[in-house]
């Protein structure tokens, strides 16, 4: 990213204080890293996969800042190793201008962390951001899987002109505040069934769980939901309620 104003705005969303521990995913050349360090966090842990970027760009920053630690590795595997309470007990914040192709996988990793960040700020593809933050009548599998463990919002859009070289799509900065408790283990198989065929009714999709039509209709009506409605019309609150209703065993 070449737009300094956009970089400043992204970091400002994290609301960094001197007491904060910050984890940055994919610092690259260190553009975002430098701005984070200006806020003087207690510690900044940067996870970078490319050893050449560490050697030529990040090591200099490490030499200049004793509160910066760089970990060489893939964030998708390093985050679960880094974030157990025994290793990172202090509430921490996470930020990253991430490669678009890892967005879905990264969000799954974050959702599965036992010790989640207090707040997450990510720059992602605009379309993905809008899907993550969708509400009825545009609810979808990705939105349900994220909103089950955190509250996402789009805080600003970033033009493709802010990047060099410019991508073909615009970006958006999303902020996710994780809940103290996430869904039960049955929730994810349930929503995969619920959204298996979005154009079909809720009733027809839930048949894939091995339930009878009669029991599904009875459960939906007891929850105040029309069996003929489609999954994209459900709120996350209703989806959680149905998950508990149909997977209680």
GROMACS .gro file of C-alpha atoms in nm:
model
  249
    1UNK     CA    1   0.000   0.000   0.000
    2UNK     CA    2   0.142   0.336  -0.107
    3UNK     CA    3  -0.126   0.570   0.034
    4UNK     CA    4   0.012   0.709   0.361
    5UNK     CA    5  -0.324   0.857   0.462
    6UNK     CA    6  -0.493   0.520   0.417
    7UNK     CA    7  -0.223   0.352   0.627
    8UNK     CA    8  -0.269   0.608   0.903
    9UNK     CA    9  -0.645   0.554   0.902
   10UNK     CA   10  -0.611   0.176   0.918
   11UNK     CA   11  -0.387   0.191   1.224
   12UNK     CA   12  -0.609   0.448   1.394
   13UNK     CA   13  -0.897   0.197   1.397
   14UNK     CA   14  -0.698  -0.026   1.634
   15UNK     CA   15  -0.688   0.252   1.898
   16UNK     CA   16  -0.342   0.152   2.022
   17UNK     CA   17  -0.225   0.251   2.370
   18UNK     CA   18   0.117   0.205   2.541
   19UNK     CA   19  -0.030  -0.088   2.736
   20UNK     CA   20  -0.125  -0.284   2.425
   21UNK     CA   21   0.030  -0.595   2.277
   22UNK     CA   22  -0.026  -0.588   1.899
   23UNK     CA   23   0.010  -0.875   1.654
   24UNK     CA   24   0.060  -0.778   1.290
   25UNK     CA   25   0.007  -1.028   1.010
   26UNK     CA   26   0.225  -0.993   0.700
   27UNK     CA   27   0.421  -0.674   0.769
   28UNK     CA   28   0.598  -0.699   0.431
   29UNK     CA   29   0.808  -0.386   0.378
   30UNK     CA   30   0.701  -0.247   0.715
   31UNK     CA   31   0.473   0.038   0.600
   32UNK     CA   32   0.203  -0.046   0.856
   33UNK     CA   33   0.461  -0.161   1.110
   34UNK     CA   34   0.622   0.183   1.128
   35UNK     CA   35   0.292   0.349   1.197
   36UNK     CA   36   0.203   0.100   1.470
   37UNK     CA   37   0.537   0.168   1.637
   38UNK     CA   38   0.465   0.541   1.640
   39UNK     CA   39   0.189   0.471   1.891
   40UNK     CA   40   0.442   0.308   2.126
   41UNK     CA   41   0.267  -0.022   2.207
   42UNK     CA   42   0.403  -0.237   2.487
   43UNK     CA   43   0.498  -0.498   2.228
   44UNK     CA   44   0.448  -0.547   1.854
   45UNK     CA   45   0.478  -0.902   1.724
   46UNK     CA   46   0.500  -0.916   1.345
   47UNK     CA   47   0.453  -1.248   1.163
   48UNK     CA   48   0.619  -1.253   0.820
   49UNK     CA   49   0.649  -1.552   0.588
   50UNK     CA   50   0.917  -1.414   0.351
   51UNK     CA   51   1.271  -1.430   0.497
   52UNK     CA   52   1.397  -1.180   0.237
   53UNK     CA   53   1.153  -0.916   0.358
   54UNK     CA   54   1.265  -0.975   0.714
   55UNK     CA   55   1.631  -0.941   0.621
   56UNK     CA   56   1.605  -0.634   0.396
   57UNK     CA   57   1.323  -0.437   0.556
   58UNK     CA   58   1.213  -0.556   0.899
   59UNK     CA   59   1.543  -0.633   1.069
   60UNK     CA   60   1.636  -0.264   1.062
   61UNK     CA   61   1.317  -0.183   1.247
   62UNK     CA   62   1.391  -0.455   1.503
   63UNK     CA   63   1.733  -0.299   1.563
   64UNK     CA   64   1.571   0.042   1.618
   65UNK     CA   65   1.279  -0.067   1.839
   66UNK     CA   66   1.314  -0.292   2.140
   67UNK     CA   67   0.937  -0.345   2.153
   68UNK     CA   68   0.929  -0.510   1.808
   69UNK     CA   69   0.960  -0.885   1.762
   70UNK     CA   70   0.949  -1.050   1.419
   71UNK     CA   71   0.847  -1.413   1.381
   72UNK     CA   72   0.932  -1.586   1.054
   73UNK     CA   73   0.652  -1.813   0.945
   74UNK     CA   74   0.303  -1.848   0.804
   75UNK     CA   75   0.045  -1.664   1.016
   76UNK     CA   76  -0.207  -1.941   0.950
   77UNK     CA   77   0.007  -2.183   1.151
   78UNK     CA   78   0.196  -1.941   1.376
   79UNK     CA   79  -0.112  -1.775   1.527
   80UNK     CA   80  -0.240  -2.093   1.697
   81UNK     CA   81   0.111  -2.152   1.835
   82UNK     CA   82   0.155  -1.794   1.954
   83UNK     CA   83  -0.178  -1.721   2.118
   84UNK     CA   84  -0.240  -1.975   2.397
   85UNK     CA   85  -0.295  -1.795   2.729
   86UNK     CA   86   0.033  -1.935   2.862
   87UNK     CA   87   0.232  -1.766   2.583
   88UNK     CA   88   0.030  -1.449   2.525
   89UNK     CA   89  -0.172  -1.388   2.844
   90UNK     CA   90  -0.207  -1.011   2.794
   91UNK     CA   91  -0.516  -0.901   2.599
   92UNK     CA   92  -0.384  -0.828   2.252
   93UNK     CA   93  -0.498  -0.662   1.931
   94UNK     CA   94  -0.448  -0.795   1.578
   95UNK     CA   95  -0.402  -0.608   1.251
   96UNK     CA   96  -0.299  -0.688   0.896
   97UNK     CA   97  -0.310  -0.590   0.532
   98UNK     CA   98  -0.345  -0.950   0.426
   99UNK     CA   99  -0.317  -1.127   0.090
  100UNK     CA  100  -0.671  -1.167  -0.038
  101UNK     CA  101  -0.629  -1.537  -0.112
  102UNK     CA  102  -0.582  -1.627   0.258
  103UNK     CA  103  -0.878  -1.425   0.389
  104UNK     CA  104  -1.121  -1.713   0.429
  105UNK     CA  105  -0.864  -1.945   0.584
  106UNK     CA  106  -0.737  -1.672   0.819
  107UNK     CA  107  -1.087  -1.591   0.942
  108UNK     CA  108  -1.142  -1.960   1.019
  109UNK     CA  109  -0.815  -1.970   1.213
  110UNK     CA  110  -0.910  -1.660   1.412
  111UNK     CA  111  -1.251  -1.803   1.489
  112UNK     CA  112  -1.094  -2.121   1.627
  113UNK     CA  113  -0.842  -1.947   1.855
  114UNK     CA  114  -0.905  -2.009   2.222
  115UNK     CA  115  -0.736  -1.682   2.316
  116UNK     CA  116  -0.883  -1.442   2.061
  117UNK     CA  117  -0.769  -1.083   2.014
  118UNK     CA  118  -0.964  -0.809   2.190
  119UNK     CA  119  -1.009  -0.649   1.848
  120UNK     CA  120  -0.918  -0.745   1.490
  121UNK     CA  121  -0.857  -0.498   1.206
  122UNK     CA  122  -0.802  -0.639   0.856
  123UNK     CA  123  -0.781  -0.494   0.507
  124UNK     CA  124  -0.963  -0.729   0.273
  125UNK     CA  125  -1.130  -0.730  -0.067
  126UNK     CA  126  -1.438  -0.505  -0.070
  127UNK     CA  127  -1.673  -0.784  -0.180
  128UNK     CA  128  -1.550  -1.013   0.097
  129UNK     CA  129  -1.593  -0.738   0.358
  130UNK     CA  130  -1.951  -0.684   0.247
  131UNK     CA  131  -2.024  -1.057   0.263
  132UNK     CA  132  -1.872  -1.086   0.613
  133UNK     CA  133  -2.085  -0.797   0.742
  134UNK     CA  134  -2.405  -0.894   0.559
  135UNK     CA  135  -2.744  -0.880   0.728
  136UNK     CA  136  -3.082  -1.016   0.618
  137UNK     CA  137  -3.187  -1.044   0.338
  138UNK     CA  138  -2.825  -1.101   0.232
  139UNK     CA  139  -2.710  -1.335   0.508
  140UNK     CA  140  -2.469  -1.603   0.383
  141UNK     CA  141  -2.247  -1.885   0.506
  142UNK     CA  142  -1.937  -1.666   0.548
  143UNK     CA  143  -2.129  -1.400   0.741
  144UNK     CA  144  -2.286  -1.658   0.972
  145UNK     CA  145  -1.952  -1.830   1.038
  146UNK     CA  146  -1.786  -1.498   1.140
  147UNK     CA  147  -2.079  -1.335   1.319
  148UNK     CA  148  -2.112  -1.645   1.536
  149UNK     CA  149  -1.792  -1.551   1.723
  150UNK     CA  150  -1.754  -1.178   1.667
  151UNK     CA  151  -1.921  -0.853   1.563
  152UNK     CA  152  -1.782  -0.729   1.228
  153UNK     CA  153  -1.822  -0.387   1.072
  154UNK     CA  154  -1.681  -0.207   0.770
  155UNK     CA  155  -1.503   0.102   0.898
  156UNK     CA  156  -1.386   0.242   0.564
  157UNK     CA  157  -1.331   0.162   0.199
  158UNK     CA  158  -0.993   0.190   0.025
  159UNK     CA  159  -0.956   0.255  -0.345
  160UNK     CA  160  -0.743   0.021  -0.555
  161UNK     CA  161  -0.545   0.335  -0.645
  162UNK     CA  162  -0.400   0.328  -0.291
  163UNK     CA  163  -0.195   0.020  -0.384
  164UNK     CA  164   0.106  -0.023  -0.607
  165UNK     CA  165   0.072  -0.216  -0.827
  166UNK     CA  166  -0.304  -0.151  -0.826
  167UNK     CA  167  -0.524  -0.461  -0.789
  168UNK     CA  168  -0.836  -0.503  -1.000
  169UNK     CA  169  -1.070  -0.454  -0.703
  170UNK     CA  170  -1.124  -0.205  -0.423
  171UNK     CA  171  -1.058  -0.294  -0.060
  172UNK     CA  172  -1.227  -0.237   0.274
  173UNK     CA  173  -1.109  -0.224   0.632
  174UNK     CA  174  -1.312  -0.442   0.864
  175UNK     CA  175  -1.311  -0.437   1.241
  176UNK     CA  176  -1.416  -0.747   1.433
  177UNK     CA  177  -1.474  -0.747   1.808
  178UNK     CA  178  -1.481  -1.111   1.926
  179UNK     CA  179  -1.738  -1.225   2.179
  180UNK     CA  180  -1.628  -1.375   2.509
  181UNK     CA  181  -1.789  -1.704   2.409
  182UNK     CA  182  -1.825  -1.860   2.066
  183UNK     CA  183  -2.077  -2.114   1.934
  184UNK     CA  184  -2.082  -2.481   2.022
  185UNK     CA  185  -1.906  -2.734   1.802
  186UNK     CA  186  -2.233  -2.832   1.630
  187UNK     CA  187  -2.291  -2.480   1.497
  188UNK     CA  188  -2.064  -2.503   1.193
  189UNK     CA  189  -2.201  -2.831   1.054
  190UNK     CA  190  -2.547  -2.684   1.109
  191UNK     CA  191  -2.485  -2.365   0.907
  192UNK     CA  192  -2.323  -2.565   0.626
  193UNK     CA  193  -2.648  -2.759   0.602
  194UNK     CA  194  -2.857  -2.444   0.635
  195UNK     CA  195  -2.677  -2.267   0.351
  196UNK     CA  196  -2.609  -2.577   0.140
  197UNK     CA  197  -2.847  -2.451  -0.127
  198UNK     CA  198  -2.928  -2.084  -0.057
  199UNK     CA  199  -3.210  -2.070  -0.313
  200UNK     CA  200  -3.397  -2.351  -0.143
  201UNK     CA  201  -3.613  -2.310   0.167
  202UNK     CA  202  -3.482  -2.350   0.520
  203UNK     CA  203  -3.698  -2.658   0.557
  204UNK     CA  204  -3.551  -2.834   0.251
  205UNK     CA  205  -3.192  -2.752   0.345
  206UNK     CA  206  -3.230  -2.881   0.702
  207UNK     CA  207  -3.346  -3.219   0.570
  208UNK     CA  208  -2.977  -3.289   0.502
  209UNK     CA  209  -2.932  -3.316   0.881
  210UNK     CA  210  -3.139  -3.635   0.872
  211UNK     CA  211  -3.442  -3.475   1.035
  212UNK     CA  212  -3.799  -3.544   0.932
  213UNK     CA  213  -4.005  -3.278   0.757
  214UNK     CA  214  -4.255  -3.284   1.042
  215UNK     CA  215  -3.991  -3.222   1.309
  216UNK     CA  216  -3.828  -2.943   1.108
  217UNK     CA  217  -4.160  -2.768   1.050
  218UNK     CA  218  -4.251  -2.801   1.417
  219UNK     CA  219  -3.916  -2.662   1.530
  220UNK     CA  220  -3.920  -2.369   1.286
  221UNK     CA  221  -4.275  -2.270   1.380
  222UNK     CA  222  -4.191  -2.288   1.750
  223UNK     CA  223  -3.905  -2.046   1.681
  224UNK     CA  224  -4.137  -1.812   1.492
  225UNK     CA  225  -3.975  -1.881   1.154
  226UNK     CA  226  -4.160  -1.956   0.833
  227UNK     CA  227  -4.045  -2.298   0.701
  228UNK     CA  228  -4.077  -2.160   0.347
  229UNK     CA  229  -3.833  -1.875   0.417
  230UNK     CA  230  -3.483  -1.886   0.272
  231UNK     CA  231  -3.165  -1.887   0.483
  232UNK     CA  232  -3.048  -1.545   0.361
  233UNK     CA  233  -3.350  -1.392   0.540
  234UNK     CA  234  -3.236  -1.513   0.884
  235UNK     CA  235  -3.053  -1.298   1.137
  236UNK     CA  236  -2.750  -1.436   1.320
  237UNK     CA  237  -2.960  -1.444   1.637
  238UNK     CA  238  -3.219  -1.663   1.463
  239UNK     CA  239  -2.948  -1.887   1.315
  240UNK     CA  240  -2.795  -1.943   1.659
  241UNK     CA  241  -3.137  -2.020   1.801
  242UNK     CA  242  -3.207  -2.278   1.530
  243UNK     CA  243  -2.863  -2.433   1.578
  244UNK     CA  244  -2.938  -2.492   1.945
  245UNK     CA  245  -3.283  -2.622   1.861
  246UNK     CA  246  -3.180  -2.873   1.599
  247UNK     CA  247  -2.840  -2.987   1.732
  248UNK     CA  248  -2.902  -3.004   2.103
  249UNK     CA  249  -2.808  -3.373   2.103
   0.00000   0.00000   0.00000
